[in-house]
Structure formats: structure tokens, C-alpha cells
Amino acid sequence: MRNRYLKVLTLFWSAAIEAELEYRINFLLATLSSLGNLAGSLFGLFLFYGNGYTFAGWSWEAALVVLGIFTLMQGFSATFLAPNLNSIVRHVQEGTLDFVLLKPIRSQFWLSTRSVSPWGLPDIVFGSIIIGYAGKKLGLGINDYLISTIPLCFGLVILYSLWFMLGATSIWFVKIYNATEVLRGLLEAGRYPMVAYPTAYRFFFTYVVPVAFLTTIPAEVMLGRSQITWIVGAGVLALALFFVSTRFWRFALRFYTSASS
């Protein structure tokens, strides 16, 4: 079973990358766009620290770690999530979701992995460079990076689950692009440590829209100052949201009207 899904995934991604690379100038444009966004983020952070203000308990380099992880998340979203979310909407609009449901593999797997876009790779590279630079200044070792991959992976699962559930709502609301922009805007809060926001916002971005689990908590683990309870909490939240996303998809399919019906 696993080998079959791995082979399907390899076919999906190789075909998608070959199709995207037919327009190689897009990669240059994506790189320039990523540089522009990164420059804007760095400038925004510099406006705080350049005037002598610091987020409580966060040095300039520590805040850069959060920004680097946020940039990684952006790259992950652009590479794996956004193309597939758009395809869910298109399949519902055009009625081609019927063909997906008839395939001998799980529809959620097919819809989540069918497309991949290399245009998010610059963000992944730039995010890694920022983390490496900040980590060198902070004296972080390989073990610090390795242990932070645990909450980082949890954060990726959380992000995927939120995106997929939003995509599943296209069965009721065909045009969900405004909703995706709202989610994208909320996730923008993750570019800064949570202490940068007032208490009410910190509560919202931790327990309502779990932005803190995407960037701040992985950064704190990397810096060696996060409690184990937060790591466990991130894991529980990731598993819970993934389970909810699968159940929500099955629930949504009950309301899907086949193009042939």
C-alpha cells in the first residue's frame, strides 16, 4: 500500500515539475518576488529594533529565527498547499471531482498531492539562510536544529489541515478565494514573535487561530527555551486537526452533487 502511494506521489510531482519548468522565467520572477517580500519583512522588523525597541525576551537574532521559520512556511504553502487548494475549487466548479472520487486511491491524498509548484522554493531557501545566519550568531548547534524539526513538522501538519478544510468548503461555497486571503492575512501574524502582540491577540493567535504553533513555538524550541508541554500540545493539535480534516472532507462529500446527477 505504501509503495503504491509513493509511486503515485513520484509520478504526480515529476509530471507537475516538468510542466512548470516549461516556463522557467517564472522561477526568476518568483525569486525576485520572494526577495521583495523578504526585504519588506526585514525592514518591518528593523523598524522595531533599529530604534532601540526589542520584543520582551527576543533579541534581533532570535526574532530573525521566527522570521526565517515564517518564510519557510510561506515556501511550503506556495509549493504544496496553494496549487492543490486551487485545484479543489476547480474540480468542484467543473464537475471533474467525480473522476477523482472514482480513482482507486483516497481522494484526500489525490487532491492534497496532485500538484506541486517549484515557485515556492526560493522562500524555503531564503528562510533556511536566515535561520542559519541567526543560528550562527546565537551559537546554535546541530542538535538545536534537529530538535526544532519536531514542532516544525507539527506546524506543517497544522497548516495543511487548516488549508485543506478551507478548500473542502468549496463544496458549499464555490468561490472561496476571499476566505483564503483572510486565512493568509491571519497567518501573516506569524512573522513576529507572539510577544509582539497585546495579550488578547496572543490568546487569539494561540488558541483560536494557532499561528503561534507555526512559528513562535518551533523558534523557542530551536532556541532551547520552550517547555515540553508546548511541544506535546503542538503534536496533539496537529493530530487532532488532521483527524478533523479527514472527517470534515467525508462530511463535505455528503453534500457534493455529482456532475452526472
PDB file of C-alpha atoms in Angstrom:
ATOM      1  CA  MET A   1       0.000   0.000   0.000  1.00  0.00           C
ATOM      2  CA  ARG A   2       2.730   2.464   0.974  1.00  0.00           C
ATOM      3  CA  ASN A   3       4.794   1.643  -2.103  1.00  0.00           C
ATOM      4  CA  ARG A   4       1.777   2.271  -4.317  1.00  0.00           C
ATOM      5  CA  TYR A   5       1.167   5.692  -2.808  1.00  0.00           C
ATOM      6  CA  LEU A   6       4.874   6.531  -3.027  1.00  0.00           C
ATOM      7  CA  LYS A   7       4.928   5.634  -6.720  1.00  0.00           C
ATOM      8  CA  VAL A   8       1.826   7.725  -7.350  1.00  0.00           C
ATOM      9  CA  LEU A   9       3.382  10.644  -5.488  1.00  0.00           C
ATOM     10  CA  THR A  10       6.559  10.371  -7.561  1.00  0.00           C
ATOM     11  CA  LEU A  11       4.539  10.408 -10.785  1.00  0.00           C
ATOM     12  CA  PHE A  12       2.463  13.369  -9.598  1.00  0.00           C
ATOM     13  CA  TRP A  13       5.418  15.543  -8.660  1.00  0.00           C
ATOM     14  CA  SER A  14       7.653  14.672 -11.598  1.00  0.00           C
ATOM     15  CA  ALA A  15       4.869  15.481 -14.067  1.00  0.00           C
ATOM     16  CA  ALA A  16       3.961  18.708 -12.246  1.00  0.00           C
ATOM     17  CA  ILE A  17       7.564  19.937 -12.108  1.00  0.00           C
ATOM     18  CA  GLU A  18       8.145  19.131 -15.778  1.00  0.00           C
ATOM     19  CA  ALA A  19       5.039  21.113 -16.701  1.00  0.00           C
ATOM     20  CA  GLU A  20       6.044  24.089 -14.543  1.00  0.00           C
ATOM     21  CA  LEU A  21       9.621  24.179 -15.848  1.00  0.00           C
ATOM     22  CA  GLU A  22       8.328  24.855 -19.348  1.00  0.00           C
ATOM     23  CA  TYR A  23       8.008  28.452 -18.131  1.00  0.00           C
ATOM     24  CA  ARG A  24      11.402  28.904 -16.482  1.00  0.00           C
ATOM     25  CA  ILE A  25      11.198  32.678 -16.470  1.00  0.00           C
ATOM     26  CA  ASN A  26       8.534  32.232 -13.774  1.00  0.00           C
ATOM     27  CA  PHE A  27      11.202  30.898 -11.428  1.00  0.00           C
ATOM     28  CA  LEU A  28      13.201  34.103 -11.808  1.00  0.00           C
ATOM     29  CA  LEU A  29      10.090  36.180 -11.197  1.00  0.00           C
ATOM     30  CA  ALA A  30       9.216  34.067  -8.151  1.00  0.00           C
ATOM     31  CA  THR A  31      12.741  34.563  -6.790  1.00  0.00           C
ATOM     32  CA  LEU A  32      12.531  38.330  -7.232  1.00  0.00           C
ATOM     33  CA  SER A  33       9.102  38.348  -5.597  1.00  0.00           C
ATOM     34  CA  SER A  34      10.422  36.333  -2.648  1.00  0.00           C
ATOM     35  CA  LEU A  35      13.356  38.728  -2.275  1.00  0.00           C
ATOM     36  CA  GLY A  36      10.974  41.666  -2.283  1.00  0.00           C
ATOM     37  CA  ASN A  37       8.718  40.129   0.356  1.00  0.00           C
ATOM     38  CA  LEU A  38      11.708  39.186   2.489  1.00  0.00           C
ATOM     39  CA  ALA A  39      13.161  42.684   2.223  1.00  0.00           C
ATOM     40  CA  GLY A  40       9.821  44.101   3.359  1.00  0.00           C
ATOM     41  CA  SER A  41       9.684  41.722   6.325  1.00  0.00           C
ATOM     42  CA  LEU A  42      13.250  42.554   7.354  1.00  0.00           C
ATOM     43  CA  PHE A  43      12.536  46.264   7.050  1.00  0.00           C
ATOM     44  CA  GLY A  44       9.418  45.918   9.217  1.00  0.00           C
ATOM     45  CA  LEU A  45      11.422  44.074  11.874  1.00  0.00           C
ATOM     46  CA  PHE A  46      14.220  46.626  11.647  1.00  0.00           C
ATOM     47  CA  LEU A  47      11.764  49.444  12.349  1.00  0.00           C
ATOM     48  CA  PHE A  48      11.361  47.975  15.837  1.00  0.00           C
ATOM     49  CA  TYR A  49      14.931  47.023  16.638  1.00  0.00           C
ATOM     50  CA  GLY A  50      16.578  49.906  14.790  1.00  0.00           C
ATOM     51  CA  ASN A  51      15.011  52.373  17.214  1.00  0.00           C
ATOM     52  CA  GLY A  52      16.195  50.538  20.308  1.00  0.00           C
ATOM     53  CA  TYR A  53      12.905  48.730  20.952  1.00  0.00           C
ATOM     54  CA  THR A  54      13.008  44.949  21.455  1.00  0.00           C
ATOM     55  CA  PHE A  55      10.311  42.358  21.920  1.00  0.00           C
ATOM     56  CA  ALA A  56      10.483  41.124  25.502  1.00  0.00           C
ATOM     57  CA  GLY A  57      12.972  38.241  25.674  1.00  0.00           C
ATOM     58  CA  TRP A  58      13.710  38.315  21.946  1.00  0.00           C
ATOM     59  CA  SER A  59      16.975  39.670  20.600  1.00  0.00           C
ATOM     60  CA  TRP A  60      17.349  40.731  16.955  1.00  0.00           C
ATOM     61  CA  GLU A  61      18.823  37.342  16.030  1.00  0.00           C
ATOM     62  CA  ALA A  62      16.117  35.426  17.906  1.00  0.00           C
ATOM     63  CA  ALA A  63      13.413  37.414  16.094  1.00  0.00           C
ATOM     64  CA  LEU A  64      15.177  36.555  12.820  1.00  0.00           C
ATOM     65  CA  VAL A  65      14.716  32.869  13.631  1.00  0.00           C
ATOM     66  CA  VAL A  66      10.937  33.433  13.824  1.00  0.00           C
ATOM     67  CA  LEU A  67      11.010  35.337  10.528  1.00  0.00           C
ATOM     68  CA  GLY A  68      13.059  32.554   8.925  1.00  0.00           C
ATOM     69  CA  ILE A  69      10.575  29.894  10.027  1.00  0.00           C
ATOM     70  CA  PHE A  70       7.709  32.074   8.773  1.00  0.00           C
ATOM     71  CA  THR A  71       9.442  32.331   5.384  1.00  0.00           C
ATOM     72  CA  LEU A  72       9.840  28.545   5.329  1.00  0.00           C
ATOM     73  CA  MET A  73       6.115  28.172   5.978  1.00  0.00           C
ATOM     74  CA  GLN A  74       5.372  30.576   3.152  1.00  0.00           C
ATOM     75  CA  GLY A  75       7.502  28.490   0.808  1.00  0.00           C
ATOM     76  CA  PHE A  76       5.791  25.293   1.924  1.00  0.00           C
ATOM     77  CA  SER A  77       2.378  26.839   1.314  1.00  0.00           C
ATOM     78  CA  ALA A  78       3.313  28.121  -2.132  1.00  0.00           C
ATOM     79  CA  THR A  79       4.915  24.816  -3.140  1.00  0.00           C
ATOM     80  CA  PHE A  80       2.463  22.245  -1.825  1.00  0.00           C
ATOM     81  CA  LEU A  81      -0.718  23.824  -0.473  1.00  0.00           C
ATOM     82  CA  ALA A  82      -1.822  26.678  -2.719  1.00  0.00           C
ATOM     83  CA  PRO A  83      -1.713  24.713  -6.018  1.00  0.00           C
ATOM     84  CA  ASN A  84      -3.769  21.881  -4.564  1.00  0.00           C
ATOM     85  CA  LEU A  85      -6.260  24.157  -2.811  1.00  0.00           C
ATOM     86  CA  ASN A  86      -6.932  25.897  -6.118  1.00  0.00           C
ATOM     87  CA  SER A  87      -7.392  22.528  -7.819  1.00  0.00           C
ATOM     88  CA  ILE A  88     -10.113  21.515  -5.320  1.00  0.00           C
ATOM     89  CA  VAL A  89     -12.081  24.637  -6.216  1.00  0.00           C
ATOM     90  CA  ARG A  90     -11.587  23.980  -9.929  1.00  0.00           C
ATOM     91  CA  HIS A  91     -12.683  20.344  -9.670  1.00  0.00           C
ATOM     92  CA  VAL A  92     -15.885  21.372  -7.883  1.00  0.00           C
ATOM     93  CA  GLN A  93     -16.615  24.158 -10.369  1.00  0.00           C
ATOM     94  CA  GLU A  94     -16.023  21.993 -13.451  1.00  0.00           C
ATOM     95  CA  GLY A  95     -17.555  18.806 -12.071  1.00  0.00           C
ATOM     96  CA  THR A  96     -14.321  16.832 -12.515  1.00  0.00           C
ATOM     97  CA  LEU A  97     -14.311  15.881  -8.835  1.00  0.00           C
ATOM     98  CA  ASP A  98     -16.363  12.862  -9.962  1.00  0.00           C
ATOM     99  CA  PHE A  99     -13.287  11.407 -11.665  1.00  0.00           C
ATOM    100  CA  VAL A 100     -11.175  11.968  -8.556  1.00  0.00           C
ATOM    101  CA  LEU A 101     -13.668  10.141  -6.336  1.00  0.00           C
ATOM    102  CA  LEU A 102     -13.678   7.172  -8.702  1.00  0.00           C
ATOM    103  CA  LYS A 103      -9.906   6.685  -8.561  1.00  0.00           C
ATOM    104  CA  PRO A 104      -8.583   3.699  -6.545  1.00  0.00           C
ATOM    105  CA  ILE A 105      -6.765   5.925  -4.029  1.00  0.00           C
ATOM    106  CA  ARG A 106      -8.015   8.174  -1.254  1.00  0.00           C
ATOM    107  CA  SER A 107      -9.480  11.361  -2.680  1.00  0.00           C
ATOM    108  CA  GLN A 108      -7.922  13.494   0.056  1.00  0.00           C
ATOM    109  CA  PHE A 109      -4.468  12.154  -0.790  1.00  0.00           C
ATOM    110  CA  TRP A 110      -5.037  12.753  -4.513  1.00  0.00           C
ATOM    111  CA  LEU A 111      -6.292  16.299  -4.008  1.00  0.00           C
ATOM    112  CA  SER A 112      -3.575  17.162  -1.483  1.00  0.00           C
ATOM    113  CA  THR A 113      -0.591  15.948  -3.500  1.00  0.00           C
ATOM    114  CA  ARG A 114      -1.595  16.083  -7.180  1.00  0.00           C
ATOM    115  CA  SER A 115       0.093  19.428  -7.848  1.00  0.00           C
ATOM    116  CA  VAL A 116       3.388  20.896  -6.741  1.00  0.00           C
ATOM    117  CA  SER A 117       4.888  24.234  -7.673  1.00  0.00           C
ATOM    118  CA  PRO A 118       8.637  24.916  -7.551  1.00  0.00           C
ATOM    119  CA  TRP A 119       7.991  28.651  -7.322  1.00  0.00           C
ATOM    120  CA  GLY A 120       7.835  28.416  -3.538  1.00  0.00           C
ATOM    121  CA  LEU A 121      11.363  27.008  -3.304  1.00  0.00           C
ATOM    122  CA  PRO A 122      13.060  30.450  -3.133  1.00  0.00           C
ATOM    123  CA  ASP A 123      11.181  31.159   0.104  1.00  0.00           C
ATOM    124  CA  ILE A 124      12.328  27.822   1.515  1.00  0.00           C
ATOM    125  CA  VAL A 125      15.934  28.620   0.575  1.00  0.00           C
ATOM    126  CA  PHE A 126      15.828  32.196   1.891  1.00  0.00           C
ATOM    127  CA  GLY A 127      14.140  31.072   5.106  1.00  0.00           C
ATOM    128  CA  SER A 128      16.860  28.475   5.666  1.00  0.00           C
ATOM    129  CA  ILE A 129      19.564  31.086   5.054  1.00  0.00           C
ATOM    130  CA  ILE A 130      18.042  33.467   7.614  1.00  0.00           C
ATOM    131  CA  ILE A 131      17.755  30.695  10.205  1.00  0.00           C
ATOM    132  CA  GLY A 132      21.347  29.610   9.528  1.00  0.00           C
ATOM    133  CA  TYR A 133      22.649  33.173   9.837  1.00  0.00           C
ATOM    134  CA  ALA A 134      20.742  33.874  13.047  1.00  0.00           C
ATOM    135  CA  GLY A 135      21.665  30.475  14.475  1.00  0.00           C
ATOM    136  CA  LYS A 136      25.343  31.125  13.839  1.00  0.00           C
ATOM    137  CA  LYS A 137      25.127  34.457  15.667  1.00  0.00           C
ATOM    138  CA  LEU A 138      23.315  32.762  18.565  1.00  0.00           C
ATOM    139  CA  GLY A 139      25.740  29.835  18.701  1.00  0.00           C
ATOM    140  CA  LEU A 140      23.141  27.176  17.940  1.00  0.00           C
ATOM    141  CA  GLY A 141      24.329  23.633  17.280  1.00  0.00           C
ATOM    142  CA  ILE A 142      23.074  20.851  15.042  1.00  0.00           C
ATOM    143  CA  ASN A 143      21.088  19.364  17.936  1.00  0.00           C
ATOM    144  CA  ASP A 144      19.151  22.613  18.314  1.00  0.00           C
ATOM    145  CA  TYR A 145      18.135  22.492  14.670  1.00  0.00           C
ATOM    146  CA  LEU A 146      17.234  18.806  14.806  1.00  0.00           C
ATOM    147  CA  ILE A 147      15.025  19.073  17.894  1.00  0.00           C
ATOM    148  CA  SER A 148      13.175  22.021  16.370  1.00  0.00           C
ATOM    149  CA  THR A 149      12.161  19.890  13.375  1.00  0.00           C
ATOM    150  CA  ILE A 150       9.639  18.119  15.629  1.00  0.00           C
ATOM    151  CA  PRO A 151       7.412  21.153  16.347  1.00  0.00           C
ATOM    152  CA  LEU A 152       8.157  22.438  12.839  1.00  0.00           C
ATOM    153  CA  CYS A 153       6.677  19.267  11.327  1.00  0.00           C
ATOM    154  CA  PHE A 154       3.708  19.620  13.654  1.00  0.00           C
ATOM    155  CA  GLY A 155       3.294  23.167  12.386  1.00  0.00           C
ATOM    156  CA  LEU A 156       3.302  21.975   8.776  1.00  0.00           C
ATOM    157  CA  VAL A 157       0.549  19.460   9.569  1.00  0.00           C
ATOM    158  CA  ILE A 158      -1.480  22.168  11.308  1.00  0.00           C
ATOM    159  CA  LEU A 159      -1.070  24.491   8.333  1.00  0.00           C
ATOM    160  CA  TYR A 160      -2.031  21.750   5.876  1.00  0.00           C
ATOM    161  CA  SER A 161      -5.122  20.788   7.869  1.00  0.00           C
ATOM    162  CA  LEU A 162      -6.363  24.377   8.014  1.00  0.00           C
ATOM    163  CA  TRP A 163      -5.823  24.859   4.279  1.00  0.00           C
ATOM    164  CA  PHE A 164      -7.479  21.592   3.334  1.00  0.00           C
ATOM    165  CA  MET A 165     -10.556  22.209   5.468  1.00  0.00           C
ATOM    166  CA  LEU A 166     -10.853  25.626   3.869  1.00  0.00           C
ATOM    167  CA  GLY A 167     -10.576  24.015   0.438  1.00  0.00           C
ATOM    168  CA  ALA A 168     -13.269  21.497   1.354  1.00  0.00           C
ATOM    169  CA  THR A 169     -15.744  24.310   1.981  1.00  0.00           C
ATOM    170  CA  SER A 170     -15.752  24.932  -1.785  1.00  0.00           C
ATOM    171  CA  ILE A 171     -18.369  22.159  -1.988  1.00  0.00           C
ATOM    172  CA  TRP A 172     -20.813  24.615  -0.375  1.00  0.00           C
ATOM    173  CA  PHE A 173     -19.200  27.919  -1.341  1.00  0.00           C
ATOM    174  CA  VAL A 174     -17.640  27.529  -4.760  1.00  0.00           C
ATOM    175  CA  LYS A 175     -15.690  30.790  -4.694  1.00  0.00           C
ATOM    176  CA  ILE A 176     -13.572  30.738  -1.536  1.00  0.00           C
ATOM    177  CA  TYR A 177     -10.712  32.955  -2.683  1.00  0.00           C
ATOM    178  CA  ASN A 178     -11.723  35.735  -0.281  1.00  0.00           C
ATOM    179  CA  ALA A 179     -11.631  33.234   2.580  1.00  0.00           C
ATOM    180  CA  THR A 180      -8.140  32.107   1.578  1.00  0.00           C
ATOM    181  CA  GLU A 181      -6.971  35.713   1.682  1.00  0.00           C
ATOM    182  CA  VAL A 182      -8.407  36.078   5.183  1.00  0.00           C
ATOM    183  CA  LEU A 183      -6.527  32.967   6.323  1.00  0.00           C
ATOM    184  CA  ARG A 184      -3.360  34.158   4.604  1.00  0.00           C
ATOM    185  CA  GLY A 185      -3.710  37.517   6.344  1.00  0.00           C
ATOM    186  CA  LEU A 186      -4.134  35.894   9.748  1.00  0.00           C
ATOM    187  CA  LEU A 187      -1.095  33.724   9.210  1.00  0.00           C
ATOM    188  CA  GLU A 188       0.946  36.857   8.459  1.00  0.00           C
ATOM    189  CA  ALA A 189       0.970  37.436  12.224  1.00  0.00           C
ATOM    190  CA  GLY A 190       3.461  34.578  12.471  1.00  0.00           C
ATOM    191  CA  ARG A 191       6.291  36.657  11.043  1.00  0.00           C
ATOM    192  CA  TYR A 192       6.900  38.168  14.511  1.00  0.00           C
ATOM    193  CA  PRO A 193       7.156  36.525  17.971  1.00  0.00           C
ATOM    194  CA  MET A 194       3.830  36.330  19.752  1.00  0.00           C
ATOM    195  CA  VAL A 195       5.058  38.705  22.496  1.00  0.00           C
ATOM    196  CA  ALA A 196       4.909  41.462  19.876  1.00  0.00           C
ATOM    197  CA  TYR A 197       1.120  41.479  20.185  1.00  0.00           C
ATOM    198  CA  PRO A 198      -1.217  42.533  23.021  1.00  0.00           C
ATOM    199  CA  THR A 199      -2.493  39.819  25.349  1.00  0.00           C
ATOM    200  CA  ALA A 200      -5.872  39.458  23.617  1.00  0.00           C
ATOM    201  CA  TYR A 201      -4.199  38.961  20.241  1.00  0.00           C
ATOM    202  CA  ARG A 202      -1.754  36.457  21.701  1.00  0.00           C
ATOM    203  CA  PHE A 203      -4.664  34.438  23.040  1.00  0.00           C
ATOM    204  CA  PHE A 204      -6.399  34.583  19.649  1.00  0.00           C
ATOM    205  CA  PHE A 205      -3.294  33.560  17.703  1.00  0.00           C
ATOM    206  CA  THR A 206      -2.578  30.701  20.099  1.00  0.00           C
ATOM    207  CA  TYR A 207      -5.949  29.152  20.922  1.00  0.00           C
ATOM    208  CA  VAL A 208      -8.295  30.289  18.114  1.00  0.00           C
ATOM    209  CA  VAL A 209      -6.112  30.508  15.003  1.00  0.00           C
ATOM    210  CA  PRO A 210      -2.990  28.581  16.108  1.00  0.00           C
ATOM    211  CA  VAL A 211      -0.391  30.823  14.464  1.00  0.00           C
ATOM    212  CA  ALA A 212       1.917  30.534  17.475  1.00  0.00           C
ATOM    213  CA  PHE A 213       2.337  26.798  16.826  1.00  0.00           C
ATOM    214  CA  LEU A 214       3.566  27.531  13.301  1.00  0.00           C
ATOM    215  CA  THR A 215       6.478  29.863  14.020  1.00  0.00           C
ATOM    216  CA  THR A 216       6.986  31.053  17.604  1.00  0.00           C
ATOM    217  CA  ILE A 217       6.945  27.655  19.319  1.00  0.00           C
ATOM    218  CA  PRO A 218       9.348  25.984  16.813  1.00  0.00           C
ATOM    219  CA  ALA A 219      11.630  29.017  17.241  1.00  0.00           C
ATOM    220  CA  GLU A 220      11.536  28.730  21.032  1.00  0.00           C
ATOM    221  CA  VAL A 221      12.393  25.031  20.795  1.00  0.00           C
ATOM    222  CA  MET A 222      15.306  25.851  18.496  1.00  0.00           C
ATOM    223  CA  LEU A 223      16.491  28.459  20.975  1.00  0.00           C
ATOM    224  CA  GLY A 224      16.210  25.926  23.819  1.00  0.00           C
ATOM    225  CA  ARG A 225      13.670  27.756  25.937  1.00  0.00           C
ATOM    226  CA  SER A 226      10.360  26.067  25.223  1.00  0.00           C
ATOM    227  CA  GLN A 227       8.612  23.820  27.728  1.00  0.00           C
ATOM    228  CA  ILE A 228       7.861  20.209  26.787  1.00  0.00           C
ATOM    229  CA  THR A 229       4.162  20.861  27.344  1.00  0.00           C
ATOM    230  CA  TRP A 230       4.071  23.192  24.351  1.00  0.00           C
ATOM    231  CA  ILE A 231       5.726  20.582  22.127  1.00  0.00           C
ATOM    232  CA  VAL A 232       3.247  17.948  23.281  1.00  0.00           C
ATOM    233  CA  GLY A 233       0.430  20.418  22.780  1.00  0.00           C
ATOM    234  CA  ALA A 234       1.608  21.111  19.229  1.00  0.00           C
ATOM    235  CA  GLY A 235       1.644  17.381  18.497  1.00  0.00           C
ATOM    236  CA  VAL A 236      -1.822  16.840  19.924  1.00  0.00           C
ATOM    237  CA  LEU A 237      -3.170  19.818  17.984  1.00  0.00           C
ATOM    238  CA  ALA A 238      -1.578  18.602  14.746  1.00  0.00           C
ATOM    239  CA  LEU A 239      -3.047  15.110  15.094  1.00  0.00           C
ATOM    240  CA  ALA A 240      -6.439  16.480  16.108  1.00  0.00           C
ATOM    241  CA  LEU A 241      -6.643  18.910  13.195  1.00  0.00           C
ATOM    242  CA  PHE A 242      -5.503  16.272  10.705  1.00  0.00           C
ATOM    243  CA  PHE A 243      -8.169  13.885  12.003  1.00  0.00           C
ATOM    244  CA  VAL A 244     -10.774  16.642  11.820  1.00  0.00           C
ATOM    245  CA  SER A 245      -9.726  17.497   8.262  1.00  0.00           C
ATOM    246  CA  THR A 246     -10.286  13.894   7.113  1.00  0.00           C
ATOM    247  CA  ARG A 247     -13.648  13.709   8.860  1.00  0.00           C
ATOM    248  CA  PHE A 248     -14.653  17.117   7.562  1.00  0.00           C
ATOM    249  CA  TRP A 249     -13.834  16.058   3.995  1.00  0.00           C
ATOM    250  CA  ARG A 250     -16.002  12.961   4.311  1.00  0.00           C
ATOM    251  CA  PHE A 251     -18.776  15.092   5.766  1.00  0.00           C
ATOM    252  CA  ALA A 252     -18.470  17.619   2.931  1.00  0.00           C
ATOM    253  CA  LEU A 253     -18.699  14.875   0.298  1.00  0.00           C
ATOM    254  CA  ARG A 254     -22.199  14.035   1.535  1.00  0.00           C
ATOM    255  CA  PHE A 255     -23.304  17.387   0.140  1.00  0.00           C
ATOM    256  CA  TYR A 256     -21.410  17.112  -3.126  1.00  0.00           C
ATOM    257  CA  THR A 257     -23.714  16.947  -6.134  1.00  0.00           C
ATOM    258  CA  SER A 258     -22.162  14.839  -8.864  1.00  0.00           C
ATOM    259  CA  ALA A 259     -21.869  16.404 -12.292  1.00  0.00           C
ATOM    260  CA  SER A 260     -23.647  13.358 -13.699  1.00  0.00           C
ATOM    261  CA  SER A 261     -26.602  13.568 -11.288  1.00  0.00           C
TER     262      SER A 261
END
